[in-house]
Short mmCIF file of C-alpha atoms in Angstrom, two decimals:
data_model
loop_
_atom_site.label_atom_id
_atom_site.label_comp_id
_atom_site.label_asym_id
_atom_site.label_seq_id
_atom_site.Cartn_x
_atom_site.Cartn_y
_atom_site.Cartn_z
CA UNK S 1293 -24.10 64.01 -33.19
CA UNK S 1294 -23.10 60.33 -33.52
CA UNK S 1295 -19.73 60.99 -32.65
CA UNK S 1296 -20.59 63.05 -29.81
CA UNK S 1297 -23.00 60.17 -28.80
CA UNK S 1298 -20.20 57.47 -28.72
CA UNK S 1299 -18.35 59.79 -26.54
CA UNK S 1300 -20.84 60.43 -24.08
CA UNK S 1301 -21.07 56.62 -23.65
CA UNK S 1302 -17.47 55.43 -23.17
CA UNK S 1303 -17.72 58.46 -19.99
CA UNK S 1304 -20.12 56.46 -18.16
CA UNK S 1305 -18.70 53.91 -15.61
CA UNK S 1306 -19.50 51.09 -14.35
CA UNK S 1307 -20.05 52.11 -10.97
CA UNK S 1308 -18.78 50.34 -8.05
CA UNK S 1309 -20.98 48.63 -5.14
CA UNK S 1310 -18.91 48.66 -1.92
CA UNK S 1311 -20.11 46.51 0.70
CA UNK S 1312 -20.95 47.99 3.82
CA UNK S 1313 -20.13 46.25 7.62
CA UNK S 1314 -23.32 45.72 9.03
CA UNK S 1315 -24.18 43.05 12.64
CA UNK S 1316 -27.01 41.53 10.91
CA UNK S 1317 -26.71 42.32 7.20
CA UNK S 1318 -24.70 41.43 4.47
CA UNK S 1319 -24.89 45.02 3.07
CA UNK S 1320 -24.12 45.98 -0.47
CA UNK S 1321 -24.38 49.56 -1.70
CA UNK S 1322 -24.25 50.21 -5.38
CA UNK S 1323 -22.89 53.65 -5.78
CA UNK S 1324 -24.75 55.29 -8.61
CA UNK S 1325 -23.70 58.83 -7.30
CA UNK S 1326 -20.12 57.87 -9.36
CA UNK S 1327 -22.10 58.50 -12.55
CA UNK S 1328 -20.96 61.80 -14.43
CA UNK S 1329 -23.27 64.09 -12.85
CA UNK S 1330 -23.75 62.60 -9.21
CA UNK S 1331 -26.73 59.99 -9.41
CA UNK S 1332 -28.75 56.95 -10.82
CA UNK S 1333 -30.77 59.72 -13.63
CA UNK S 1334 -26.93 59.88 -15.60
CA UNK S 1335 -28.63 56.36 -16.69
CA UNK S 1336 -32.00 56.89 -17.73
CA UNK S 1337 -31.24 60.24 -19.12
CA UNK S 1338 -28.51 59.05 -21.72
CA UNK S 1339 -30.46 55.78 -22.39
CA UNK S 1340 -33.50 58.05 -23.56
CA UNK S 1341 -31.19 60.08 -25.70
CA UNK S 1342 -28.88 58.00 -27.30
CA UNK S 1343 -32.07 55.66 -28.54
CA UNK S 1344 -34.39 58.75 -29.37
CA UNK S 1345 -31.68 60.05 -31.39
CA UNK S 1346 -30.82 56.48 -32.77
CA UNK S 1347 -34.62 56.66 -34.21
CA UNK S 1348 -34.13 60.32 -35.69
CA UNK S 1349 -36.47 61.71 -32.75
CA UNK S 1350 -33.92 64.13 -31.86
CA UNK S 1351 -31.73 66.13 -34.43
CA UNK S 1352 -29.79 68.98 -34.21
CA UNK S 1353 -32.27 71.78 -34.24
CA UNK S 1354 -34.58 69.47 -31.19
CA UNK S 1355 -34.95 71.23 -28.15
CA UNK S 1356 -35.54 68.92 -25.35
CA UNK S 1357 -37.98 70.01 -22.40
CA UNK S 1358 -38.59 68.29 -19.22
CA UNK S 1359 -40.63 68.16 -15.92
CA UNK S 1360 -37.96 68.11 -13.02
CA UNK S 1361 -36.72 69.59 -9.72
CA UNK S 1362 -33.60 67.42 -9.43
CA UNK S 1363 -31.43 65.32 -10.51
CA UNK S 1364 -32.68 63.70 -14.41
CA UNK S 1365 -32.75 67.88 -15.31
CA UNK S 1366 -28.94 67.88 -14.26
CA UNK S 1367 -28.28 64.69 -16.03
CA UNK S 1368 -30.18 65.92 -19.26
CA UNK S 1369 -28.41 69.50 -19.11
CA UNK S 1370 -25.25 68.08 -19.15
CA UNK S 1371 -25.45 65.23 -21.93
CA UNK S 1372 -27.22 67.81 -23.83
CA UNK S 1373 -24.85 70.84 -23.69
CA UNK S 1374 -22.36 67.81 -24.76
CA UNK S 1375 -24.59 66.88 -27.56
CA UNK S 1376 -25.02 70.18 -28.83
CA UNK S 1377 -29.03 70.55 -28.58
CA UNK S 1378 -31.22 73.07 -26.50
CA UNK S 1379 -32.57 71.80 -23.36
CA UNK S 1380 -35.26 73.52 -21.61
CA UNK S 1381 -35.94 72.35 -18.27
CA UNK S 1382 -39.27 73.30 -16.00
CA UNK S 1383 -38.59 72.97 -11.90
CA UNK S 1384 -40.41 74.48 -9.41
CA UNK S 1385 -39.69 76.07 -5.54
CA UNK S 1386 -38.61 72.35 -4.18
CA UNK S 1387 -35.26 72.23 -6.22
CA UNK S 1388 -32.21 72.67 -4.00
CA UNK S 1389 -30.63 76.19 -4.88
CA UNK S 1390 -27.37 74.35 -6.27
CA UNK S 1391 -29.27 72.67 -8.58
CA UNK S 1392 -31.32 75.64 -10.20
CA UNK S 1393 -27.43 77.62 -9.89
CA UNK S 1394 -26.27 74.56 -12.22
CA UNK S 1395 -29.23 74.61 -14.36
CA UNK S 1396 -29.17 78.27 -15.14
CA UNK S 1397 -25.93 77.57 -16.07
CA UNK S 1398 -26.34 75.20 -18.57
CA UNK S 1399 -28.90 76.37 -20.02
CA UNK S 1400 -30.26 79.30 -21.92
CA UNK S 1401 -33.74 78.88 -20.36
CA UNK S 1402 -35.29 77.44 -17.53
CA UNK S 1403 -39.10 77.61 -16.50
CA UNK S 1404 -39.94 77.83 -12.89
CA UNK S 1405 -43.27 76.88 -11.96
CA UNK S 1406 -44.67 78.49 -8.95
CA UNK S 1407 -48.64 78.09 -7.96
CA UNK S 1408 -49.27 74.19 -6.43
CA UNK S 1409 -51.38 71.91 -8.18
CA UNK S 1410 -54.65 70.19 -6.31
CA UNK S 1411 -52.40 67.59 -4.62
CA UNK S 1412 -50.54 70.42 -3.04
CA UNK S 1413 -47.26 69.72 -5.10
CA UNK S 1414 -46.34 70.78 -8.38
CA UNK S 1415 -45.77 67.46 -10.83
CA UNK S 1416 -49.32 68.94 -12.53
CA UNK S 1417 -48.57 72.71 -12.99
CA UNK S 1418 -44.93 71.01 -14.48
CA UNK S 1419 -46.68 69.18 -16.69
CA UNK S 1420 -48.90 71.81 -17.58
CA UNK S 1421 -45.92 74.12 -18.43
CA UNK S 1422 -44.80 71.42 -20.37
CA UNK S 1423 -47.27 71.01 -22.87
CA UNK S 1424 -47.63 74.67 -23.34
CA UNK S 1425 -43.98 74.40 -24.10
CA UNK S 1426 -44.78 71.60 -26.66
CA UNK S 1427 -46.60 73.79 -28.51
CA UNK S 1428 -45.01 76.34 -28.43
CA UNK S 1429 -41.72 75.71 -29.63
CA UNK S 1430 -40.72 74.43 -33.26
CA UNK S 1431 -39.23 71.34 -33.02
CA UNK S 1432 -39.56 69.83 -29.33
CA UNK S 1433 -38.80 66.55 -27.74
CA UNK S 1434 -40.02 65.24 -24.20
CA UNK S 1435 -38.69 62.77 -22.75
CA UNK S 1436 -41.48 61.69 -20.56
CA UNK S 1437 -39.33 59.97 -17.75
CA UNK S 1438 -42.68 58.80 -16.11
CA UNK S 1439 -44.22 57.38 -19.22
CA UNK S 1440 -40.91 56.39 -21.29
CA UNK S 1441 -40.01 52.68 -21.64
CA UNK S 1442 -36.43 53.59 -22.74
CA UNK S 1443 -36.47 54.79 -18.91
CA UNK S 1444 -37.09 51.18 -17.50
CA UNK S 1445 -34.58 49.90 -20.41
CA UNK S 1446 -31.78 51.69 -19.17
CA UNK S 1447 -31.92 50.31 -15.55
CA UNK S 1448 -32.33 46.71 -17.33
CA UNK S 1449 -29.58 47.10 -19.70
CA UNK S 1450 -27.28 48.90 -17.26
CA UNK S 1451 -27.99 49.04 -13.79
CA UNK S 1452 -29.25 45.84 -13.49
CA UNK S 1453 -26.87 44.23 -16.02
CA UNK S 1454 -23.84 45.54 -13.67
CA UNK S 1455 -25.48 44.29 -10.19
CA UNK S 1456 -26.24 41.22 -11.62
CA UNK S 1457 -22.64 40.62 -12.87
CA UNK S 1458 -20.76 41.99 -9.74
CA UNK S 1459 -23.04 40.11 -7.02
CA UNK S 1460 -23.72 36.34 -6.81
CA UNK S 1461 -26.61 36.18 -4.90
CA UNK S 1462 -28.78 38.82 -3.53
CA UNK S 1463 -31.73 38.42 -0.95
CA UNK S 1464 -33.49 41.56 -0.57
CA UNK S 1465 -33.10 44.63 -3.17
CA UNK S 1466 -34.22 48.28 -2.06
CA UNK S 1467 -35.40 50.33 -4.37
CA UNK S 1468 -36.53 54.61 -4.42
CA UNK S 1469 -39.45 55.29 -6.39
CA UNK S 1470 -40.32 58.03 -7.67
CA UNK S 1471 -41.01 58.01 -12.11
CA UNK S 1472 -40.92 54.55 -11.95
CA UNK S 1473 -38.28 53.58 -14.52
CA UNK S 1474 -35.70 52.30 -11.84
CA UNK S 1475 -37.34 50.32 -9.80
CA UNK S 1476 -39.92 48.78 -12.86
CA UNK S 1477 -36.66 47.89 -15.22
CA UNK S 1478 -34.56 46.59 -11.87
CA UNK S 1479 -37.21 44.46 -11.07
CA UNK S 1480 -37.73 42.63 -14.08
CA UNK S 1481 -33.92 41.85 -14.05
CA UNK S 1482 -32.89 41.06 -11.20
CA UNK S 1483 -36.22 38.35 -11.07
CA UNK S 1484 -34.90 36.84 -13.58
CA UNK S 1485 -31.69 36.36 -12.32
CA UNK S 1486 -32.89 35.61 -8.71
CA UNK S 1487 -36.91 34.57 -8.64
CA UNK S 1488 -36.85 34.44 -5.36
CA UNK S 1489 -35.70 37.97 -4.41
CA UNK S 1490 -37.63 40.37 -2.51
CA UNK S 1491 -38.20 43.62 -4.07
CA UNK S 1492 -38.67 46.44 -1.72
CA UNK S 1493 -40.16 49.98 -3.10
CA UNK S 1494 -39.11 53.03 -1.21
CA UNK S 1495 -41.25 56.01 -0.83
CA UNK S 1496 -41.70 58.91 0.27
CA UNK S 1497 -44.89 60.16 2.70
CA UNK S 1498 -47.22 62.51 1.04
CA UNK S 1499 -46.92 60.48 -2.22
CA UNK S 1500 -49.68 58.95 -4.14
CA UNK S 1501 -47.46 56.46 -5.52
CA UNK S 1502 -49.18 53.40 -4.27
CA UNK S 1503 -52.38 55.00 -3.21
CA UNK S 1504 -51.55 57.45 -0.76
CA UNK S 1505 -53.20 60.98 -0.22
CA UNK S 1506 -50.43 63.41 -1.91
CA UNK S 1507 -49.18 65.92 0.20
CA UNK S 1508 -47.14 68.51 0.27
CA UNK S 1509 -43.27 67.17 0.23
CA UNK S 1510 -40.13 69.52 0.99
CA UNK S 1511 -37.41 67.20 -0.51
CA UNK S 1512 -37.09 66.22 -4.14
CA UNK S 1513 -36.39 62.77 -5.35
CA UNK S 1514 -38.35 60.30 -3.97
CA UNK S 1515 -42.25 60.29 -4.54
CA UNK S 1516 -44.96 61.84 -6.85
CA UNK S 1517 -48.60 63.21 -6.46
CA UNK S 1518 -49.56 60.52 -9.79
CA UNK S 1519 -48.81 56.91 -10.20
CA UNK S 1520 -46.61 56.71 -12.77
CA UNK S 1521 -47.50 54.21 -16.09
CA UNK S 1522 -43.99 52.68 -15.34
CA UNK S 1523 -45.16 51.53 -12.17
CA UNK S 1524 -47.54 49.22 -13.63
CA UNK S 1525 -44.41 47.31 -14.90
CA UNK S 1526 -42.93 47.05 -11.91
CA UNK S 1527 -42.37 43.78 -9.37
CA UNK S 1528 -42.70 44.60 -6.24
CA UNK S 1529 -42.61 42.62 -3.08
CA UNK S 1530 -43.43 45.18 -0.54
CA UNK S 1531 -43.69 49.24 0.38
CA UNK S 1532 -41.96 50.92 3.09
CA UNK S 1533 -43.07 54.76 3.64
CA UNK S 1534 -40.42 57.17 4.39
CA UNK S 1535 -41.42 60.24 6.44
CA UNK S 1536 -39.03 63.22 5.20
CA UNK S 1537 -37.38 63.58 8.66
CA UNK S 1538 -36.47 59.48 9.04
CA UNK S 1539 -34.95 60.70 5.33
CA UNK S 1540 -32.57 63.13 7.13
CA UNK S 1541 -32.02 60.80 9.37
CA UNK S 1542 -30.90 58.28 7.03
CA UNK S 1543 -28.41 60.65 5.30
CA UNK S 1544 -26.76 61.95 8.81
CA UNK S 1545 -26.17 57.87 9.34
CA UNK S 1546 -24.88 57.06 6.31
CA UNK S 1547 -22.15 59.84 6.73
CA UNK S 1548 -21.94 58.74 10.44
CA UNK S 1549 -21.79 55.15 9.95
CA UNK S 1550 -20.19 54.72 6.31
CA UNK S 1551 -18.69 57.99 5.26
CA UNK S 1552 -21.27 58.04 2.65
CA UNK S 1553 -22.21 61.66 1.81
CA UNK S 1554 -25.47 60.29 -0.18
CA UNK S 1555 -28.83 62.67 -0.65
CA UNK S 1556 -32.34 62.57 0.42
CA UNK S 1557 -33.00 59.70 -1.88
CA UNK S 1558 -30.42 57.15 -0.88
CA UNK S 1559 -30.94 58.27 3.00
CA UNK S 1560 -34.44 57.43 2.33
CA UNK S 1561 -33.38 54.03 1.30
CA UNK S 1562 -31.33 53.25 4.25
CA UNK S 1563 -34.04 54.26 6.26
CA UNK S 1564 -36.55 52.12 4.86
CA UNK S 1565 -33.46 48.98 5.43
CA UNK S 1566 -33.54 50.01 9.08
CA UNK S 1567 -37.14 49.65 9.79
CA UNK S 1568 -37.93 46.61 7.45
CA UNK S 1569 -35.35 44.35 9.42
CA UNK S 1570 -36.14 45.89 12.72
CA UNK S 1571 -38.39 43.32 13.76
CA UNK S 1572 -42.32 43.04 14.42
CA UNK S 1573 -42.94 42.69 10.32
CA UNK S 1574 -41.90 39.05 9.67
CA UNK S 1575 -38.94 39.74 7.88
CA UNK S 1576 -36.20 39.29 11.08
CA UNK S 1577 -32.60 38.30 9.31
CA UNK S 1578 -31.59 34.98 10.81
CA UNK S 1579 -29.19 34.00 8.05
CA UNK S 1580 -27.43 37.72 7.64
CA UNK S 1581 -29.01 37.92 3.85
CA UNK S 1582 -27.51 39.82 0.77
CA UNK S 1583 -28.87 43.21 1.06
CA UNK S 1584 -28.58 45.49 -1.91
CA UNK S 1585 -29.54 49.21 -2.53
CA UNK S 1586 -28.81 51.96 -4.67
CA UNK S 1587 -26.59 55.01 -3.21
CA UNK S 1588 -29.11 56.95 -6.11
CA UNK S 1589 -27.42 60.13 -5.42
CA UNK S 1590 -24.82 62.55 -3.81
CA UNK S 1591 -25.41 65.20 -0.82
CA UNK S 1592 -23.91 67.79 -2.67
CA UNK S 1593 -27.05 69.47 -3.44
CA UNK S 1594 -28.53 68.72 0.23
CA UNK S 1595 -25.45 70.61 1.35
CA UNK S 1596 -28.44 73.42 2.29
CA UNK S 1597 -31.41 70.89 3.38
CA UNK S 1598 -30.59 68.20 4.91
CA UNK S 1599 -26.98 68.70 6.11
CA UNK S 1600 -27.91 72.30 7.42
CA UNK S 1601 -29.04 72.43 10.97
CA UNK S 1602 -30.79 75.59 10.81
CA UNK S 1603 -33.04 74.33 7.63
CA UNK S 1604 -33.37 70.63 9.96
CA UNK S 1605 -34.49 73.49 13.02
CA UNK S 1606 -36.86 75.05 10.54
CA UNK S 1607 -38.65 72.27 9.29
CA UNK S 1608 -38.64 69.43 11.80
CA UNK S 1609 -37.91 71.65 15.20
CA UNK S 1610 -34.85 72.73 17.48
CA UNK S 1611 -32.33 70.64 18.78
CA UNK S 1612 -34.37 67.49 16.56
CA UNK S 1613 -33.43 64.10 17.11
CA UNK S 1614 -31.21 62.53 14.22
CA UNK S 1615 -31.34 58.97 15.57
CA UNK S 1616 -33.45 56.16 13.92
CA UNK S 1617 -36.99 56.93 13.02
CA UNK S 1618 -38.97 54.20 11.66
CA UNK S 1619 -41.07 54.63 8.88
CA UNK S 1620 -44.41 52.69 7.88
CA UNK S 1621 -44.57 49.18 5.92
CA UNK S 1622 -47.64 48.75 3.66
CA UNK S 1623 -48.25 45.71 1.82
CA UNK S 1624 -47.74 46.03 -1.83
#
């Protein structure tokens, strides 16, 4: 499994960050969706791995289960089929159909949660599968991306270690949130490269993140109905609140504007980049400052959501307006 370990590492790239023309920013865009399996959760996912199975937590008779709708259960399916172990992930309604078509793949068997939990999502009945799984089965591990420190490690070591390399100087850094580990270890290191950065957490409305009411959410990837303990680690300069639409939004301008066919994370992101330096919440760019944010993920499995103009119709009305929708700041 060692072997197969060293493998899986010298197949992950440094990814490139491509820097985007912009009138007022100097925008850089770090684009994690060149990782193996399309997004930022390639790093996380292998960083948990290779150090659980470094510490003999995982052998070759684990089976690994997991709470996800998106992309860390594609990363994990993949780097486990190449490890040769069992890997048992539990999703629910929200995952895009490609996804659960590549998961069923993959794997011999996925669980597929279906009754909503109090907050009106399904992180809790997840979770709850998840522990009956625990129990059930011989020899489990669980990665716990919410709750696992190797999670904010691998954004230190990797993602951070790269951005910090490849960019000089950087004024503002975006950030998705959703179990915490990117933002909390991307933080930390790109402080201590830069103290006077300004880290920006992006999330999603209807999360409870940073003390919102949950809600019910349509897109995976950004957001949770918990605050996750990784959180707590994090340092964060301000919020900006994404509404899911201004998320569709953002991904039909980055493919406008850029070419970038991103997903509902990263089109979050831009979003949030729009509204924070549209004026009216003391952060105007005078200077044109060093932007950076993570492309998190590709469209590929929004190719049915947010790309589709009959599931746009569905959910946010005919003939919808894709133009610039600005979402809320809240102080952090």
């Amino acid at each position: 499994m060692l072997q197969r370990l060293a493998g899986l590492r010298s197949a992950m790239p440094r990814t490139p960050i491509s820097h985007l023309p912009h009138g007022r920013l100097d925008l850089r865009a770090k684009l994690e969706y060149c990782n193996p399996n399309g997004s930022a959760k390639d790093r996380s996912a292998f960083w948990i791995l290779k150090n659980a199975i470094e510490r003999g937590e995982i052998t070759e008779a684990t089976t690994v289960v997991e709470s996800s709708s998106g992309n860390f259960a594609l990363s994990l399916a993949s780097f486990c089929r190449v490890l040769g172990i069992g890997f048992v992930p539990v999703i629910d309604p929200n995952v895009n159909a490609s996804t659960e078509s590549f998961l069923r793949m993959l794997c011999d068997r996925v669980e597929k949660v279906t009754e909503r939990d109090d907050s009106g999502g399904f992180l809790s009945t997840r979770l709850t599968r998840v522990a009956q799984l625990r129990s059930e089965l011989a020899e489990v591990y669980w990665p716990n991306q919410y709750g696992n420190p190797d999670a904010l490690s691998a954004h230190y070591r990797l993602t951070g270690e790269e951005i910090c390399d490849e960019l000089s100087h950087i004024d503002y850094l975006f950030v998705g949130t959703s179990t915490g580990g990117t933002i909390s270890g991307l933080s930390i290191r790109a402080k201590e490269r830069w103290p006077d950065i300004r880290v920006i957490a992006v999330d999603a409305e209807g999360s409870a993140i940073f003390g919102g009411e949950p809600g019910v959410r349509r897109l995976p990837g950004l957001g949770s109905s918990i605050r996750p303990p990784l959180c707590e680690r994090a340092l964060i300069d301000d919020v900006v609140l994404v509404p899911e639409l201004a998320a569709v939004r953002g991904c039909h301008a980055l493919l406008r504007e850029y070419g970038l066919y991103a997903g509902g994370s990263t089109g979050s992101v831009y979003a949030a980049i729009s509204r924070y330096f549209a004026g009216g919440v003391g952060n105007r760019p005078d200077d044109h400052p060093v932007v950076a944010f993570l492309c998190a993920d590709r469209g590929n499995a929004y190719a049915d959501t947010v790309y589709d103009s009959s599931w746009v119709s569905a959910n946010f009305g005919e003939g919808v307006d894709l133009s610039a929708q600005y979402p809320q700041i809240l102080p952090a």
